[in-house]
Amino acid sequence: MNLPNKLTVARICLIPVFVILCVVPFPFGEVEWLGSTIPVVNLIATAIFIIAALTDWFDGHLARKHHLITNFGKFADPMADKLLVTAAFIILVEMNIAPAWLIILIISRELAVTGLRLLLVEGGEVMAAGQLGKIKTFTQMIAIPLLFLDNFPFAWTGIRVDLIFLYVCAFFAVWSGIDYFYKNRGIFKGSM
């Protein structure tokens, strides 16, 4: 197993650790800083989320740079990302931090685009991530830690930067989803 695939497997292994930290009521206390009250367990879980998210960038970079792209990596890397982000979003809903309707919208887009990618692969095509999808990914990777950290370091301003990033993420999730389906609408011709 090459290094990028090991990083992907490590990211998958971090997901249950992240989930356990988020759902088990560990008595680690809280930290107050710059207007935010952050449970220590959320600090630890957020650090794990950030490390896992960084391994996504790092394993992709290594795989492309050193020509280490494998079928396992093509399957496991995007799956690991979706599992990590979906777990985080569901936990944020359970903790009453993120609105359920918005998370349903984002996750539904992920499932729909994944289904479209599968149809395209079956037809011998590959759908690369577009700029809109990359903006969606960037904004969700900012929103999730901010939401877990009670809008730190922006809480003292009174501006919900965490929710702004979440709503921007949802906007780009919908826009990029529509864009992907519109650009690949030919896959459905003659099948309805």
N, CA, C and O of each residue as an XYZ file, in Angstrom:
768
protein
N       0.853     -1.177      0.000
C       0.000      0.000      0.000
C       0.897      1.238      0.000
O       1.779      1.378      0.847
N       0.659      2.128     -0.958
C       1.492      3.323     -1.048
C       1.088      4.367      0.000
O       0.059      4.227      0.662
N       1.916      5.420      0.143
C       1.704      6.422      1.189
C       0.375      7.162      1.052
O      -0.314      7.328      2.059
N      -0.025      7.619     -0.146
C      -1.324      8.285     -0.239
C      -2.480      7.393      0.240
O      -3.396      7.870      0.910
N      -2.436      6.100     -0.106
C      -3.496      5.197      0.339
C      -3.446      4.976      1.845
O      -4.489      4.834      2.482
N      -2.242      4.945      2.423
C      -2.124      4.830      3.882
C      -2.734      6.054      4.569
O      -3.388      5.932      5.605
N      -2.515      7.219      3.989
C      -3.107      8.442      4.552
C      -4.630      8.394      4.465
O      -5.324      8.828      5.384
N      -5.142      7.868      3.360
C      -6.590      7.738      3.208
C      -7.157      6.784      4.252
O      -8.187      7.071      4.862
N      -6.490      5.654      4.461
C      -6.939      4.690      5.473
C      -6.859      5.316      6.862
O      -7.745      5.105      7.691
N      -5.800      6.085      7.118
C      -5.679      6.766      8.413
C      -6.839      7.739      8.615
O      -7.378      7.854      9.716
N      -7.222      8.441      7.538
C      -8.354      9.368      7.638
C      -9.642      8.616      7.964
O     -10.441      9.063      8.786
N      -9.832      7.478      7.316
C     -11.023      6.664      7.602
C     -11.016      6.209      9.064
O     -12.061      6.198      9.715
N      -9.854      5.838      9.576
C      -9.751      5.397     10.977
C      -9.985      6.535     11.962
O     -10.420      6.294     13.088
N      -9.705      7.770     11.557
C      -9.937      8.921     12.438
C     -11.420      9.254     12.578
O     -11.822      9.884     13.556
N     -12.231      8.841     11.616
C     -13.654      9.198     11.640
C     -14.352      8.660     12.892
O     -15.036      9.435     13.560
N     -14.218      7.362     13.252
C     -14.896      6.912     14.473
C     -14.347      7.588     15.736
O     -15.093      7.811     16.690
N     -13.065      7.911     15.749
C     -12.493      8.629     16.900
C     -13.155      9.995     17.011
O     -13.560     10.408     18.098
N     -13.265     10.691     15.890
C     -13.927     11.994     15.838
C     -15.369     11.891     16.323
O     -15.813     12.709     17.129
N     -16.097     10.895     15.839
C     -17.505     10.724     16.210
C     -17.642     10.432     17.703
O     -18.489     11.021     18.374
N     -16.820      9.533     18.222
C     -16.884      9.189     19.656
C     -16.634     10.428     20.513
O     -17.338     10.658     21.496
N     -15.640     11.220     20.145
C     -15.357     12.442     20.901
C     -16.543     13.396     20.888
O     -16.793     14.098     21.868
N     -17.265     13.421     19.785
C     -18.391     14.345     19.652
C     -19.654     13.883     20.359
O     -20.434     14.715     20.824
N     -19.874     12.579     20.452
C     -21.156     12.104     20.977
C     -21.101     11.579     22.411
O     -22.128     11.526     23.088
N     -19.921     11.192     22.878
C     -19.799     10.709     24.263
C     -19.557     11.919     25.172
O     -18.660     12.717     24.900
N     -20.334     12.066     26.239
C     -20.182     13.245     27.101
C     -18.965     13.153     28.039
O     -19.105     12.902     29.236
N     -17.784     13.360     27.472
C     -16.571     13.343     28.287
C     -16.545     14.582     29.186
O     -16.875     15.677     28.732
N     -16.158     14.422     30.450
C     -16.165     15.555     31.396
C     -14.837     16.331     31.383
O     -14.155     16.420     32.404
N     -14.483     16.887     30.226
C     -13.207     17.595     30.109
C     -13.313     19.086     30.399
O     -12.300     19.785     30.440
N     -14.533     19.578     30.601
C     -14.697     20.999     30.909
C     -14.785     21.871     29.664
O     -14.920     21.388     28.540
N     -14.704     23.171     29.910
C     -14.842     24.148     28.828
C     -13.733     25.195     28.923
O     -13.108     25.392     29.965
N     -13.524     25.849     27.795
C     -12.568     26.948     27.718
C     -13.325     28.158     27.189
O     -14.092     28.045     26.233
N     -13.111     29.316     27.809
C     -13.717     30.550     27.314
C     -12.613     31.438     26.789
O     -11.632     31.720     27.476
N     -12.800     31.885     25.523
C     -11.772     32.707     24.910
C     -12.375     33.552     23.801
O     -13.049     33.023     22.917
N     -12.147     34.836     23.836
C     -12.630     35.773     22.827
C     -14.131     35.634     22.550
O     -14.557     35.655     21.395
N     -14.920     35.494     23.604
C     -16.362     35.430     23.466
C     -16.930     34.069     23.135
O     -18.146     33.918     23.018
N     -16.070     33.072     22.981
C     -16.531     31.716     22.680
C     -16.390     30.832     23.909
O     -15.394     30.909     24.628
N     -17.389     29.994     24.145
C     -17.307     28.969     25.178
C     -17.194     27.640     24.450
O     -18.142     27.182     23.811
N     -16.018     27.026     24.557
C     -15.730     25.830     23.776
C     -15.486     24.647     24.700
O     -14.564     24.688     25.514
N     -16.291     23.593     24.594
C     -15.978     22.376     25.338
C     -14.614     21.837     24.886
O     -14.321     21.808     23.690
N     -13.798     21.419     25.827
C     -12.460     20.910     25.507
C     -12.551     19.737     24.534
O     -11.711     19.596     23.645
N     -13.571     18.899     24.704
C     -13.736     17.757     23.804
C     -13.964     18.243     22.365
O     -13.526     17.588     21.419
N     -14.643     19.383     22.193
C     -14.827     19.943     20.851
C     -13.503     20.422     20.265
O     -13.270     20.305     19.062
N     -12.635     20.962     21.125
C     -11.303     21.367     20.659
C     -10.539     20.165     20.111
O      -9.933     20.232     19.042
N     -10.580     19.069     20.860
C      -9.868     17.852     20.451
C     -10.483     17.290     19.165
O      -9.766     16.938     18.228
N     -11.820     17.211     19.129
C     -12.507     16.684     17.945
C     -12.228     17.552     16.721
O     -12.030     17.035     15.622
N     -12.213     18.857     16.910
C     -11.940     19.764     15.796
C     -10.514     19.593     15.297
O     -10.270     19.628     14.090
N      -9.575     19.411     16.210
C      -8.187     19.168     15.797
C      -8.100     17.894     14.958
O      -7.393     17.856     13.950
N      -8.818     16.857     15.375
C      -8.828     15.609     14.605
C      -9.464     15.830     13.240
O      -8.965     15.324     12.235
N     -10.561     16.582     13.196
C     -11.205     16.878     11.918
C     -10.244     17.618     10.989
O     -10.139     17.278      9.810
N      -9.548     18.618     11.506
C      -8.616     19.404     10.688
C      -7.467     18.533     10.190
O      -7.072     18.631      9.028
N      -6.930     17.687     11.059
C      -5.854     16.775     10.643
C      -6.352     15.853      9.532
O      -5.664     15.648      8.532
N      -7.545     15.302      9.712
C      -8.112     14.411      8.696
C      -8.328     15.158      7.382
O      -8.043     14.625      6.310
N      -8.829     16.389      7.464
C      -9.062     17.180      6.254
C      -7.740     17.500      5.551
O      -7.673     17.498      4.322
N      -6.705     17.770      6.320
C      -5.394     18.056      5.718
C      -4.799     16.823      5.040
O      -4.121     16.939      4.019
N      -5.053     15.639      5.610
C      -4.544     14.430      4.958
C      -5.193     14.243      3.589
O      -4.594     13.651      2.692
N      -6.421     14.748      3.427
C      -7.095     14.668      2.128
C      -6.287     15.437      1.086
O      -6.010     14.922      0.003
N      -5.917     16.657      1.414
C      -5.118     17.449      0.475
C      -3.766     16.785      0.240
O      -3.306     16.676     -0.897
N      -3.136     16.343      1.321
C      -1.780     15.807      1.247
C      -1.732     14.507      0.446
O      -0.836     14.323     -0.378
N      -2.689     13.602      0.680
C      -2.636     12.334     -0.064
C      -2.899     12.546     -1.554
O      -2.290     11.886     -2.395
N      -3.800     13.461     -1.877
C      -4.048     13.766     -3.288
C      -2.830     14.379     -3.957
O      -2.486     14.033     -5.087
N      -2.181     15.293     -3.248
C      -0.972     15.938     -3.771
C       0.126     14.898     -4.033
O       0.748     14.897     -5.095
N       0.352     14.021     -3.062
C       1.382     12.978     -3.216
C       1.057     12.028     -4.371
O       1.926     11.675     -5.168
N      -0.209     11.625     -4.443
C      -0.613     10.672     -5.487
C      -0.393     11.249     -6.878
O       0.087     10.551     -7.771
N      -0.744     12.528     -7.068
C      -0.560     13.149     -8.384
C       0.920     13.407     -8.674
O       1.400     13.136     -9.774
N       1.630     13.928     -7.686
C       3.032     14.299     -7.892
C       3.917     13.087     -8.203
O       4.801     13.162     -9.056
N       3.674     11.977     -7.510
C       4.526     10.796     -7.656
C       3.871      9.683     -8.478
O       4.341      8.546     -8.495
N       2.786     10.032     -9.153
C       2.077      9.068    -10.015
C       1.722      7.790     -9.247
O       1.999      6.676     -9.693
N       1.104      7.986     -8.087
C       0.720      6.864     -7.224
C      -0.793      6.685     -7.193
O      -1.347      6.224     -6.195
N      -1.454      7.046     -8.275
C      -2.913      6.945     -8.336
C      -3.300      5.485     -8.562
O      -2.832      4.845     -9.504
N      -4.165      4.968     -7.679
C      -4.602      3.571     -7.760
C      -6.125      3.515     -7.768
O      -6.790      4.493     -7.426
N      -6.670      2.375     -8.158
C      -8.128      2.207     -8.107
C      -8.635      2.308     -6.670
O      -9.702      2.869     -6.419
N      -7.849      1.753     -5.715
C      -8.248      1.868     -4.310
C      -8.335      3.337     -3.917
O      -9.298      3.752     -3.272
N      -7.343      4.119     -4.299
C      -7.335      5.542     -3.970
C      -8.479      6.296     -4.614
O      -9.090      7.163     -3.990
N      -8.772      5.961     -5.877
C      -9.887      6.609     -6.572
C     -11.211      6.349     -5.866
O     -12.102      7.199     -5.861
N     -11.333      5.162     -5.268
C     -12.555      4.819     -4.546
C     -12.534      5.369     -3.121
O     -13.462      6.055     -2.695
N     -11.462      5.057     -2.391
C     -11.427      5.324     -0.949
C     -11.273      6.801     -0.613
O     -11.856      7.269      0.365
N     -10.502      7.543     -1.400
C     -10.252      8.950     -1.065
C     -11.534      9.785     -1.046
O     -11.812     10.432     -0.036
N     -12.326      9.793     -2.126
C     -13.566     10.576     -2.051
C     -14.560     10.014     -1.037
O     -15.323     10.768     -0.432
N     -14.553      8.690     -0.849
C     -15.452      8.092      0.136
C     -15.083      8.557      1.544
O     -15.960      8.892      2.340
N     -13.783      8.576      1.850
C     -13.328      9.022      3.169
C     -13.739     10.466      3.418
O     -14.176     10.808      4.517
N     -13.602     11.307      2.410
C     -13.978     12.720      2.548
C     -15.463     12.854      2.847
O     -15.868     13.589      3.747
N     -16.268     12.128      2.074
C     -17.714     12.230      2.263
C     -18.146     11.681      3.618
O     -19.037     12.242      4.256
N     -17.528     10.595      4.064
C     -17.849     10.038      5.382
C     -17.494     11.018      6.496
O     -18.275     11.216      7.427
N     -16.314     11.630      6.399
C     -15.873     12.587      7.424
C     -16.805     13.788      7.483
O     -17.274     14.158      8.560
N     -17.074     14.393      6.349
C     -17.906     15.594      6.305
C     -19.349     15.283      6.700
O     -19.972     16.049      7.435
N     -19.880     14.160      6.212
C     -21.251     13.788      6.560
C     -21.381     13.525      8.054
O     -22.354     13.953      8.673
N     -20.417     12.830      8.637
C     -20.436     12.583     10.085
C     -20.428     13.901     10.842
O     -21.201     14.080     11.783
N     -19.562     14.826     10.439
C     -19.483     16.128     11.118
C     -20.802     16.881     11.008
O     -21.291     17.428     11.996
N     -21.379     16.910      9.807
C     -22.638     17.633      9.623
C     -23.770     17.019     10.448
O     -24.550     17.748     11.062
N     -23.868     15.698     10.468
C     -24.935     15.051     11.243
C     -24.764     15.334     12.738
O     -25.745     15.576     13.442
N     -23.538     15.303     13.214
C     -23.276     15.607     14.625
C     -23.651     17.058     14.937
O     -24.208     17.336     15.999
N     -23.353     17.975     14.030
C     -23.710     19.381     14.242
C     -25.225     19.559     14.330
O     -25.704     20.405     15.086
N     -25.978     18.776     13.571
C     -27.441     18.824     13.672
C     -27.872     18.256     15.021
O     -28.716     18.840     15.702
N     -27.291     17.113     15.410
C     -27.646     16.498     16.685
C     -27.356     17.431     17.866
O     -28.088     17.442     18.855
N     -26.290     18.204     17.748
C     -25.915     19.138     18.812
C     -26.704     20.453     18.740
O     -26.446     21.368     19.522
N     -27.658     20.553     17.812
C     -28.462     21.758     17.594
C     -27.609     22.977     17.255
O     -27.911     24.095     17.671
N     -26.554     22.749     16.504
C     -25.676     23.841     16.083
C     -25.980     24.247     14.646
O     -25.935     25.431     14.313
N     -26.289     23.274     13.796
C     -26.577     23.546     12.388
C     -28.024     23.175     12.087
O     -28.531     22.189     12.622
N     -28.700     23.958     11.233
C     -30.083     23.640     10.878
C     -30.162     22.371     10.019
O     -29.427     22.226      9.043
N     -31.049     21.471     10.389
C     -31.167     20.180      9.706
C     -31.479     20.339      8.228
O     -30.908     19.625      7.403
N     -32.380     21.268      7.868
C     -32.770     21.411      6.463
C     -31.577     21.764      5.576
O     -31.483     21.319      4.432
N     -30.674     22.566      6.122
C     -29.505     22.980      5.357
C     -28.538     21.815      5.167
O     -27.957     21.649      4.095
N     -28.371     21.020      6.204
C     -27.481     19.859      6.133
C     -28.069     18.808      5.191
O     -27.333     18.174      4.434
N     -29.385     18.620      5.234
C     -30.036     17.695      4.304
C     -29.782     18.133      2.868
O     -29.516     17.298      2.004
N     -29.859     19.424      2.606
C     -29.609     19.968      1.280
C     -28.181     19.657      0.824
O     -27.974     19.203     -0.301
N     -27.203     19.898      1.692
C     -25.792     19.673      1.343
C     -25.517     18.186      1.123
O     -24.879     17.809      0.140
N     -25.999     17.341      2.040
C     -25.750     15.896      1.920
C     -26.480     15.323      0.702
O     -25.946     14.447      0.022
N     -27.679     15.802      0.422
C     -28.419     15.335     -0.757
C     -27.658     15.653     -2.029
O     -27.604     14.837     -2.948
N     -27.078     16.823     -2.082
C     -26.262     17.199     -3.249
C     -25.086     16.237     -3.386
O     -24.775     15.788     -4.489
N     -24.429     15.918     -2.263
C     -23.286     15.002     -2.312
C     -23.699     13.639     -2.881
O     -23.004     13.077     -3.726
N     -24.822     13.123     -2.415
C     -25.300     11.832     -2.893
C     -25.660     11.882     -4.377
O     -25.332     10.970     -5.135
N     -26.338     12.957     -4.782
C     -26.741     13.083     -6.184
C     -25.525     13.176     -7.110
O     -25.484     12.519     -8.151
N     -24.536     13.991     -6.731
C     -23.343     14.153     -7.566
C     -22.532     12.858     -7.594
O     -21.951     12.515     -8.624
N     -22.487     12.143     -6.480
C     -21.789     10.851     -6.454
C     -22.477      9.875     -7.416
O     -21.805      9.151     -8.150
N     -23.794      9.855     -7.412
C     -24.537      9.006     -8.349
C     -24.254      9.384     -9.788
O     -24.089      8.511    -10.639
N     -24.195     10.681    -10.070
C     -23.883     11.141    -11.428
C     -22.484     10.690    -11.834
O     -22.276     10.235    -12.958
N     -21.527     10.816    -10.919
C     -20.155     10.372    -11.215
C     -20.131      8.881    -11.564
O     -19.428      8.466    -12.486
N     -20.904      8.078    -10.820
C     -20.957      6.633    -11.093
C     -21.517      6.347    -12.480
O     -20.999      5.486    -13.191
N     -22.567      7.060    -12.871
C     -23.135      6.891    -14.211
C     -22.114      7.259    -15.284
O     -21.984      6.567    -16.293
N     -21.397      8.346    -15.058
C     -20.407      8.783    -16.038
C     -19.264      7.784    -16.151
O     -18.801      7.496    -17.255
N     -18.804      7.253    -15.021
C     -17.728      6.260    -15.038
C     -18.167      5.030    -15.811
O     -17.397      4.460    -16.584
N     -19.407      4.629    -15.596
C     -19.944      3.471    -16.315
C     -19.909      3.703    -17.825
O     -19.734      2.766    -18.605
N     -20.078      4.970    -18.226
C     -20.018      5.316    -19.647
C     -18.614      5.652    -20.127
O     -18.429      6.076    -21.268
N     -17.615      5.460    -19.247
C     -16.229      5.693    -19.633
C     -15.764      7.130    -19.488
O     -14.703      7.495    -19.997
N     -16.543      7.945    -18.803
C     -16.174      9.354    -18.604
C     -15.797      9.596    -17.142
O     -16.234      8.883    -16.238
N     -14.978     10.616    -16.943
C     -14.608     11.023    -15.587
C     -15.021     12.469    -15.419
O     -14.727     13.309    -16.269
N     -15.707     12.765    -14.314
C     -16.125     14.136    -14.048
C     -15.176     14.728    -13.013
O     -15.217     14.366    -11.837
N     -14.332     15.629    -13.459
C     -13.396     16.292    -12.552
C     -14.152     17.318    -11.710
O     -15.197     17.829    -12.114
N     -13.604     17.604    -10.537
C     -14.209     18.618     -9.679
C     -14.093     19.978    -10.352
O     -13.015     20.374    -10.795
N     -15.203     20.680    -10.423
C     -15.212     22.015    -11.012
C     -14.902     23.069     -9.967
O     -14.824     22.776     -8.774
N     -14.728     24.293    -10.424
C     -14.392     25.398     -9.521
C     -15.487     25.617     -8.478
O     -15.183     25.889     -7.317
N     -16.754     25.503     -8.875
C     -17.857     25.697     -7.928
C     -17.824     24.631     -6.830
O     -18.048     24.931     -5.657
N     -17.544     23.391     -7.218
C     -17.437     22.307     -6.238
C     -16.269     22.523     -5.290
O     -16.353     22.199     -4.105
N     -15.176     23.073     -5.816
C     -14.015     23.347     -4.960
C     -14.324     24.449     -3.948
O     -13.869     24.394     -2.805
N     -15.097     25.444     -4.372
C     -15.505     26.501     -3.438
C     -16.403     25.905     -2.360
O     -16.271     26.244     -1.184
N     -17.317     25.016     -2.756
C     -18.192     24.338     -1.778
C     -17.355     23.581     -0.761
O     -17.598     23.670      0.442
N     -16.375     22.840     -1.244
C     -15.518     22.057     -0.347
C     -14.737     22.972      0.586
O     -14.661     22.707      1.785
N     -14.160     24.040      0.057
C     -13.392     24.977      0.874
C     -14.257     25.594      1.974
O     -13.850     25.655      3.134
N     -15.461     26.053      1.594
C     -16.315     26.712      2.591
C     -16.813     25.730      3.652
O     -16.970     26.111      4.812
N     -17.065     24.465      3.272
C     -17.516     23.508      4.296
C     -16.375     23.154      5.240
O     -16.604     22.911      6.425
N     -15.136     23.123      4.719
C     -13.992     22.801      5.572
C     -13.650     23.954      6.519
O     -12.954     23.747      7.513
N     -14.126     25.155      6.224
C     -13.992     26.285      7.146
C     -15.179     26.296      8.108
O     -15.008     26.505      9.309
N     -16.381     26.071      7.577
C     -17.599     26.146      8.398
C     -17.601     25.117      9.521
O     -17.947     25.443     10.657
N     -17.223     23.894      9.221
C     -17.330     22.823     10.219
C     -16.496     23.113     11.473
O     -17.040     23.055     12.575
N     -15.200     23.422     11.352
C     -14.450     23.747     12.573
C     -15.003     24.969     13.308
O     -15.074     24.976     14.537
N     -15.395     26.006     12.552
C     -15.956     27.195     13.212
C     -17.219     26.842     13.995
O     -17.423     27.345     15.100
N     -18.061     25.988     13.435
C     -19.292     25.588     14.128
C     -18.978     24.795     15.391
O     -19.607     25.009     16.428
N     -18.014     23.883     15.316
C     -17.648     23.094     16.496
C     -16.982     23.951     17.568
O     -17.035     23.618     18.751
N     -16.356     25.053     17.158
C     -15.635     25.899     18.112
C     -16.429     27.138     18.517
O     -15.852     28.142     18.935
N     -17.759     27.064     18.389
C     -18.631     28.149     18.837
C     -18.241     29.486     18.197
O     -18.187     30.518     18.866
N     -17.971     29.444     16.886
C     -17.645     30.634     16.103
C     -16.327     31.290     16.528
O     -16.115     32.478     16.282
N     -15.455     30.523     17.159
C     -14.141     31.052     17.526
C     -13.302     31.201     16.268
O     -13.311     30.288     15.443
N     -12.602     32.260     16.077
C     -12.305     33.412     16.933
C     -13.169     34.635     16.658
O     -12.777     35.751     17.000
N     -14.340     34.450     16.045
C     -15.167     35.580     15.623
C     -16.319     35.904     16.569
O     -17.026     36.887     16.345
N     -16.532     35.105     17.623
C     -17.693     35.281     18.492
C     -17.739     36.672     19.124
O     -18.818     37.246     19.276
N     -16.602     37.208     19.486
C     -16.573     38.512     20.152
C     -17.111     39.631     19.263
O     -17.524     40.673     19.772
N     -17.114     39.429     17.930
C     -17.605     40.453     17.005
C     -19.133     40.467     16.926
O     -19.733     41.451     16.494
N     -19.755     39.355     17.350
C     -21.198     39.227     17.220
C     -21.630     38.794     15.823
O     -22.824     38.650     15.560
N     -20.679     38.588     14.937
C     -20.975     38.164     13.563
C     -20.818     36.653     13.484
O     -19.759     36.121     13.817
N     -21.861     35.960     13.045
C     -21.843     34.498     12.963
C     -21.114     34.048     11.693
O     -21.734     33.597     10.730
N     -19.807     34.180     11.713
C     -18.982     33.788     10.580
C     -19.163     32.294     10.286
O     -19.140     31.875      9.129
N     -19.344     31.494     11.347
C     -19.552     30.054     11.160
C     -20.783     29.781     10.310
O     -20.738     28.968      9.386
N     -21.889     30.463     10.622
C     -23.123     30.250      9.853
C     -23.035     30.872      8.466
O     -23.622     30.355      7.515
N     -22.311     31.973      8.345
C     -22.123     32.571      7.012
C     -21.431     31.565      6.097
O     -21.863     31.352      4.964
N     -20.348     30.944      6.592
C     -19.648     29.951      5.778
C     -20.547     28.752      5.475
O     -20.483     28.191      4.382
N     -21.388     28.356      6.442
C     -22.289     27.228      6.210
C     -23.301     27.559      5.117
O     -23.551     26.732      4.241
N     -23.885     28.751      5.154
C     -24.856     29.143      4.135
C     -24.191     29.332      2.772
O     -24.781     29.003      1.743
N     -22.975     29.856      2.762
C     -22.232     29.976      1.500
C     -21.950     28.585      0.945
O     -22.058     28.358     -0.260
N     -21.588     27.653      1.829
C     -21.362     26.264      1.431
C     -22.625     25.684      0.798
O     -22.557     25.046     -0.253
N     -23.767     25.901      1.431
C     -25.033     25.376      0.899
C     -25.348     25.989     -0.460
O     -25.809     25.298     -1.369
N     -25.098     27.284     -0.594
C     -25.337     27.959     -1.878
C     -24.494     27.325     -2.981
O     -25.002     27.015     -4.059
N     -23.199     27.135     -2.706
C     -22.323     26.549     -3.714
C     -22.593     25.058     -3.912
O     -22.335     24.518     -4.988
N     -23.111     24.392     -2.882
C     -23.496     22.987     -3.044
C     -24.611     22.882     -4.082
O     -24.553     22.050     -4.987
N     -25.618     23.727     -3.942
C     -26.739     23.700     -4.887
C     -26.279     24.143     -6.278
O     -26.580     23.483     -7.272
N     -25.556     25.256     -6.346
C     -25.123     25.795     -7.634
C     -24.221     24.807     -8.368
O     -24.401     24.559     -9.560
N     -23.255     24.247     -7.654
C     -22.342     23.303     -8.307
C     -23.072     22.024     -8.703
O     -22.771     21.438     -9.743
N     -24.032     21.582     -7.882
C     -24.819     20.396     -8.224
C     -25.610     20.605     -9.506
O     -25.618     19.747    -10.388
N     -26.273     21.750     -9.603
C     -27.023     22.076    -10.821
C     -26.065     22.140    -12.015
O     -26.370     21.627    -13.092
N     -24.920     22.766    -11.816
C     -23.928     22.907    -12.878
C     -23.436     21.539    -13.368
O     -23.345     21.308    -14.573
N     -23.120     20.632    -12.430
C     -22.663     19.293    -12.810
C     -23.722     18.559    -13.622
O     -23.412     17.945    -14.642
N     -24.966     18.621    -13.170
C     -26.033     17.909    -13.873
C     -26.327     18.547    -15.234
O     -26.598     17.849    -16.210
N     -26.269     19.873    -15.287
C     -26.524     20.544    -16.567
C     -25.440     20.181    -17.582
O     -25.750     19.844    -18.725
N     -24.186     20.246    -17.175
C     -23.077     19.966    -18.099
C     -23.043     18.502    -18.538
O     -22.497     18.182    -19.593
N     -23.622     17.619    -17.733
C     -23.596     16.185    -18.044
C     -24.992     15.647    -18.348
O     -25.242     14.449    -18.208
N     -25.891     16.520    -18.759
C     -27.287     16.120    -19.007
C     -27.409     15.079    -20.113
O     -28.399     14.350    -20.166
N     -26.432     15.001    -20.982
C     -26.448     14.040    -22.082
C     -26.489     12.596    -21.609
O     -26.951     11.718    -22.337
N     -26.015     12.345    -20.411
C     -25.990     10.974    -19.875
C     -27.405     10.411    -19.729
O     -27.599      9.195    -19.722
N     -28.398     11.312    -19.612
C     -29.785     10.861    -19.408
C     -30.597     10.798    -20.696
O     -31.743     10.348    -20.679
N     -30.018     11.244    -21.821
C     -30.771     11.254    -23.075
C     -31.149      9.832    -23.481
O     -30.320      8.922    -23.464
N     -32.403      9.665    -23.841
C     -32.894      8.367    -24.287
C     -33.094      7.352    -23.176
O     -33.355      6.181    -23.448
N     -32.975      7.792    -21.911
C     -33.123      6.828    -20.818
C     -34.352      7.137    -19.951
O     -34.563      6.505    -18.916
N     -35.150      8.103    -20.379
C     -36.321      8.458    -19.579
C     -37.588      7.955    -20.236
O     -38.681      8.160    -19.706
